Short mmCIF file of C-alpha atoms in Angstrom, two decimals:
data_model
loop_
_atom_site.label_atom_id
_atom_site.label_comp_id
_atom_site.label_asym_id
_atom_site.label_seq_id
_atom_site.Cartn_x
_atom_site.Cartn_y
_atom_site.Cartn_z
CA VAL A 122 33.38 28.64 -0.11
CA VAL A 123 33.68 32.13 1.39
CA PHE A 124 34.57 32.60 5.08
CA LEU A 125 33.68 35.87 6.79
CA VAL A 126 35.34 36.75 10.12
CA ALA A 127 34.43 39.93 11.96
CA CYS A 128 35.38 41.41 15.31
CA THR A 129 34.82 45.01 16.36
CA GLY A 130 33.79 46.89 19.42
CA ARG A 131 31.37 49.09 17.50
CA THR A 132 27.66 48.31 17.36
CA SER A 133 25.03 49.46 14.90
CA LYS A 134 21.32 48.87 14.45
CA LEU A 135 20.56 46.17 11.86
CA ASN A 136 17.76 46.66 9.36
CA PRO A 137 15.39 43.63 9.60
CA ASP A 138 15.03 43.70 5.80
CA ASN A 139 18.69 42.68 5.54
CA LEU A 140 18.18 39.42 7.43
CA ILE A 141 18.17 36.09 5.56
CA THR A 142 15.86 33.56 7.25
CA ASN A 143 14.97 29.91 6.72
CA SER A 144 11.51 28.35 6.43
CA ALA A 145 11.12 28.45 10.24
CA GLY A 146 11.80 32.19 10.36
CA LEU A 147 15.22 31.82 12.02
CA ALA A 148 18.05 34.10 10.89
CA THR A 149 20.73 32.27 8.89
CA GLY A 150 22.56 35.23 7.35
CA VAL A 151 22.67 38.94 6.69
CA ARG A 152 22.65 40.90 3.43
CA LEU A 153 24.78 44.11 3.33
CA SER A 154 25.34 46.69 0.63
CA ALA A 155 28.86 47.89 -0.18
CA LYS A 156 28.35 51.08 1.87
CA GLU A 157 26.98 49.15 4.86
CA ALA A 158 29.94 46.78 4.75
CA GLU A 159 32.37 49.73 4.60
CA ARG A 160 30.54 51.48 7.46
CA ALA A 161 30.75 48.31 9.53
CA GLY A 162 34.49 48.06 8.90
CA ILE A 163 34.29 44.77 7.00
CA ARG A 164 37.40 44.13 4.93
CA PHE A 165 37.95 41.35 2.39
CA GLY A 166 41.15 39.38 2.12
CA ALA A 167 42.55 37.66 -0.93
CA VAL A 168 40.55 34.88 -2.56
CA VAL A 169 42.29 31.53 -2.10
CA THR A 170 41.40 28.44 -4.11
CA GLU A 171 41.52 25.20 -2.11
CA GLU A 172 40.07 21.73 -2.60
CA HIS A 173 37.62 20.47 0.00
CA GLN A 174 35.97 17.08 0.18
CA ARG A 175 32.19 17.36 -0.18
CA ILE A 176 31.22 14.92 2.55
CA LEU A 177 27.93 15.37 4.36
CA LEU A 178 27.23 13.08 7.32
CA CYS A 179 23.55 12.27 7.89
CA ARG A 180 21.61 9.95 10.16
CA GLY A 181 18.76 7.71 9.09
CA ASN A 182 17.27 4.24 9.17
CA LEU A 183 16.50 1.34 6.85
CA VAL A 184 12.90 0.78 5.70
CA ALA A 185 11.17 -1.41 3.14
CA ALA A 186 10.90 0.28 -0.25
CA THR A 187 7.36 1.64 -0.83
CA ASP A 188 6.82 -0.33 -4.04
CA ASN A 189 7.80 -3.56 -2.29
CA ARG A 190 5.04 -3.44 0.33
CA SER A 191 1.73 -5.26 0.25
CA ILE A 192 -1.16 -6.03 2.60
CA GLN A 193 -3.93 -8.55 3.12
CA VAL A 194 -7.33 -7.52 4.48
CA ALA A 195 -10.28 -9.50 5.78
CA PRO A 196 -12.35 -10.63 2.75
CA VAL A 197 -15.49 -10.90 4.93
CA GLY A 198 -16.47 -9.91 8.44
CA GLY A 199 -16.18 -12.66 11.04
CA ARG A 200 -14.22 -14.27 13.85
CA ILE A 201 -10.60 -15.32 13.35
CA ALA A 202 -10.73 -19.10 13.88
CA SER A 203 -6.98 -19.74 13.57
CA VAL A 204 -3.73 -17.95 12.68
CA HIS A 205 -0.99 -19.70 10.71
CA CYS A 206 1.71 -17.04 10.35
CA HIS A 207 3.95 -14.76 12.41
CA ALA A 208 6.05 -11.63 11.86
CA GLY A 209 9.34 -12.29 10.10
CA GLN A 210 8.08 -15.43 8.37
CA TYR A 211 8.55 -15.85 4.60
CA LEU A 212 5.56 -17.41 2.84
CA HIS A 213 4.81 -18.22 -0.78
CA GLU A 214 1.77 -16.94 -2.66
CA GLY A 215 -1.31 -19.02 -1.88
CA SER A 216 -0.14 -20.14 1.58
CA VAL A 217 -2.84 -20.14 4.28
CA ILE A 218 -2.22 -17.35 6.78
CA ALA A 219 -5.46 -17.66 8.78
CA CYS A 220 -9.03 -19.01 8.80
CA ILE A 221 -12.14 -16.92 9.45
CA GLU A 222 -15.68 -17.89 10.47
CA SER A 223 -18.48 -15.82 8.97
CA SER A 224 -22.29 -15.99 9.05
CA ASP A 225 -22.31 -13.94 5.82
CA LEU A 226 -20.32 -16.72 4.21
CA ILE A 227 -22.94 -19.30 5.24
CA ARG A 228 -25.73 -17.22 3.69
CA LEU A 229 -23.73 -16.77 0.48
CA GLN A 230 -23.15 -20.50 0.11
CA GLN A 231 -26.81 -21.25 0.93
CA GLU A 232 -28.01 -18.78 -1.71
CA TYR A 233 -25.69 -20.31 -4.31
CA LEU A 234 -26.94 -23.87 -3.66
CA GLU A 235 -30.58 -22.74 -3.77
CA MET A 236 -29.98 -21.01 -7.12
CA LYS A 237 -28.36 -24.19 -8.46
CA ASN A 238 -31.47 -26.19 -7.52
CA GLN A 239 -33.72 -23.62 -9.18
CA GLN A 240 -31.55 -23.71 -12.26
CA GLU A 241 -32.11 -27.45 -12.70
CA TYR A 242 -35.87 -27.09 -12.30
CA LEU A 243 -36.14 -24.08 -14.65
CA HIS A 244 -33.97 -25.78 -17.25
CA ASP A 245 -36.33 -28.77 -17.31
CA GLU A 246 -39.37 -26.44 -17.41
CA PHE A 247 -37.88 -24.42 -20.27
CA THR A 248 -37.21 -27.60 -22.24
CA ARG A 249 -40.74 -28.92 -21.61
CA GLN A 250 -42.41 -25.64 -22.64
CA GLY A 251 -40.30 -25.58 -25.80
CA GLU A 252 -41.59 -29.01 -26.79
CA LEU A 253 -45.20 -27.96 -26.13
CA ALA A 254 -44.80 -24.75 -28.15
CA VAL A 255 -43.97 -26.79 -31.22
CA GLU A 256 -47.34 -28.56 -31.04
CA ASN A 257 -49.45 -25.72 -29.58
CA ALA A 258 -49.01 -22.07 -30.48
CA THR A 259 -50.75 -20.95 -27.24
CA SER A 260 -47.81 -22.38 -25.26
CA LEU A 261 -45.34 -19.98 -26.93
CA LYS A 262 -45.84 -17.29 -24.26
CA LYS A 263 -45.27 -19.82 -21.45
CA MET A 264 -42.06 -20.92 -23.15
CA GLN A 265 -40.84 -17.29 -23.31
CA LEU A 266 -41.57 -16.80 -19.59
CA ALA A 267 -39.74 -20.04 -18.76
CA LYS A 268 -36.77 -18.86 -20.83
CA ARG A 269 -36.70 -15.50 -18.98
CA ASP A 270 -36.76 -17.17 -15.55
CA TYR A 271 -34.04 -19.64 -16.55
CA GLN A 272 -31.71 -16.94 -17.86
CA SER A 273 -32.27 -14.76 -14.75
CA VAL A 274 -31.22 -17.62 -12.48
CA GLU A 275 -28.15 -18.25 -14.65
CA LEU A 276 -27.04 -14.62 -14.18
CA LYS A 277 -27.50 -14.84 -10.40
CA ILE A 278 -25.49 -18.07 -10.27
CA LYS A 279 -22.60 -16.50 -12.20
CA ALA A 280 -22.57 -13.50 -9.84
CA LEU A 281 -22.55 -15.79 -6.79
CA GLN A 282 -19.79 -17.92 -8.31
CA LEU A 283 -17.59 -14.82 -8.72
CA GLN A 284 -18.20 -13.80 -5.10
CA LEU A 285 -17.26 -17.27 -3.85
CA GLU A 286 -14.12 -17.41 -6.01
CA ILE A 287 -13.00 -14.01 -4.69
CA LEU A 288 -13.25 -15.47 -1.18
CA GLY A 289 -11.15 -18.46 -2.26
CA ILE A 290 -14.03 -20.97 -2.38
CA ASN A 291 -14.45 -23.35 -5.29
CA PRO A 292 -18.20 -23.32 -6.09
CA ASP A 293 -18.04 -26.90 -7.39
CA SER A 294 -16.78 -28.08 -4.00
CA LEU A 295 -20.06 -26.99 -2.35
CA ASN A 296 -21.94 -29.71 -4.23
CA ARG A 297 -19.53 -32.33 -2.86
CA ASN A 298 -18.68 -31.04 0.63
CA GLY A 299 -21.69 -28.89 1.51
CA ILE A 300 -21.72 -25.58 3.37
CA SER A 301 -18.69 -24.63 5.50
CA PRO A 302 -18.66 -21.72 7.99
CA VAL A 303 -14.86 -21.34 7.72
CA ILE A 304 -12.77 -20.10 4.80
CA PRO A 305 -8.98 -19.92 4.52
CA ILE A 306 -7.30 -16.54 4.00
CA LEU A 307 -4.44 -16.88 1.55
CA MET A 308 -1.15 -15.07 1.07
CA PRO A 309 -1.75 -12.65 -1.85
CA GLU A 310 1.88 -12.84 -3.03
CA SER A 311 5.21 -14.23 -1.89
CA GLY A 312 7.09 -12.20 0.70
CA THR A 313 8.08 -11.72 4.32
CA ILE A 314 5.39 -10.82 6.85
CA SER A 315 6.39 -7.61 8.63
CA ARG A 316 3.31 -7.20 10.89
CA VAL A 317 0.48 -9.46 12.04
CA LEU A 318 -2.63 -7.55 13.15
CA MET A 319 -4.90 -10.43 14.14
CA THR A 320 -5.21 -13.00 16.92
CA ARG A 321 -7.35 -16.08 17.34
CA GLY A 322 -10.90 -15.30 18.49
CA VAL A 323 -10.85 -11.63 17.51
CA VAL A 324 -13.74 -10.37 15.35
CA LYS A 325 -12.71 -8.51 12.20
CA ASN A 326 -14.84 -6.40 9.87
CA GLN A 327 -14.63 -6.74 6.12
CA GLY A 328 -11.63 -4.75 4.88
CA ASP A 329 -9.78 -4.71 8.23
CA LEU A 330 -6.00 -5.01 7.87
CA LEU A 331 -4.70 -8.48 8.81
CA ILE A 332 -1.02 -8.52 7.78
CA GLU A 333 1.61 -6.34 6.15
CA ILE A 334 4.03 -7.90 3.68
CA ASN A 335 7.47 -7.00 2.35
CA LYS A 336 7.41 -8.56 -1.12
CA THR A 337 11.21 -8.72 -1.46
CA SER A 338 14.26 -8.36 0.74
CA ASN A 339 15.10 -4.97 -0.81
CA LEU A 340 15.46 -2.14 1.70
CA ALA A 341 15.66 1.61 1.28
CA ALA A 342 17.76 4.01 3.37
CA ARG A 343 15.75 6.91 4.79
CA LEU A 344 18.19 9.76 5.44
CA LYS A 345 17.65 13.12 7.15
CA VAL A 346 19.50 15.89 5.32
CA PRO A 347 19.81 19.45 6.76
CA GLU A 348 17.59 21.97 5.03
CA ILE A 349 20.50 24.04 3.67
CA TYR A 350 21.64 21.06 1.58
CA SER A 351 18.21 19.85 0.44
CA ASN A 352 18.30 21.83 -2.83
CA ARG A 353 21.41 19.88 -3.87
CA LEU A 354 19.71 16.49 -3.66
CA LYS A 355 18.73 14.94 -6.97
CA ARG A 356 17.43 11.56 -8.08
CA GLY A 357 20.25 9.28 -9.20
CA LEU A 358 22.87 10.98 -7.00
CA ALA A 359 25.23 8.36 -5.49
CA VAL A 360 25.53 8.14 -1.70
CA ASP A 361 27.46 5.85 0.62
CA ILE A 362 25.81 4.47 3.76
CA MET A 363 27.10 2.36 6.63
CA VAL A 364 24.87 0.26 8.86
CA ALA A 365 25.34 -0.13 12.60
CA SER A 366 26.28 -3.81 12.30
CA ASP A 367 29.22 -2.97 9.97
CA SER A 368 30.35 0.63 10.28
CA LEU A 369 33.57 0.04 8.31
CA THR A 370 32.11 -1.16 5.00
CA PRO A 371 30.29 1.51 2.95
CA ILE A 372 27.32 0.48 0.79
CA GLN A 373 26.82 2.56 -2.35
CA LEU A 374 23.23 3.53 -3.17
CA LYS A 375 21.47 6.04 -5.40
CA ILE A 376 18.81 8.56 -4.39
CA SER A 377 15.41 7.41 -5.65
CA SER A 378 13.23 10.20 -4.22
CA VAL A 379 13.53 13.48 -2.31
CA ALA A 380 10.90 14.89 0.05
CA HIS A 381 9.64 18.35 -0.82
CA GLU A 382 8.70 19.19 2.76
CA ILE A 383 10.99 20.16 5.62
CA ASP A 384 10.40 18.64 9.05
CA PRO A 385 10.02 21.66 11.39
CA ALA A 386 11.22 19.61 14.37
CA ASP A 387 14.78 19.15 13.11
CA GLN A 388 14.87 21.33 9.95
CA CYS A 389 15.70 18.31 7.78
CA ALA A 390 14.48 16.90 4.49
CA VAL A 391 13.99 13.13 4.13
#
């Protein structure tokens, strides 16, 4: 570390090209040649070697680590019929967080049941035409048409089954319980709910955010480091932090990421 101390009654015009500025354009230093330093009366003392502790105090806050966050969105558009969770609650994967009523859901279930009925009829027709084709060659074309129609319905049923399963509905249960206008929305994975963005009676569009989830209890420290020290930050560098609830016990962490942008408001990197 080099300390420069200057005091003189003389003044001289400074060349703007000699100024050292930061990213905001503010002057942080001056660059002088040997002649300029001599003209300004700057004298250098002896170089002294001393040990200094490299401690940098920074402020920050605790946040959930980015890779530990998750969300759940509305699988279909509809009205929120009930809410079964709240912020701060820990839930396991598959737990019901809400129920939603949807007219689109009714149409989807209706279409699936109608396709199932057609499948039974076309299966019987395909079997009957196959038996006739054995005895009468003119019935071969009718058998081929019956086969085409039967296979087309099978493809539609499989597509509808996938759509229902994505929404958390067991297609086999429709044959037993019939059509239901309400479906449960399930917790996608175990974790603590950090935000709930739905209330009973509110209409949500498909894809609207319903909840935010912290998958684990792991937290990350978000620190603001002055710009002049940002180039010294590296991944894996050990740092000690102290939280407000216990300012006497340091917690040792390691830097996992460094922002490449400087906040112009406070000239700090995060």
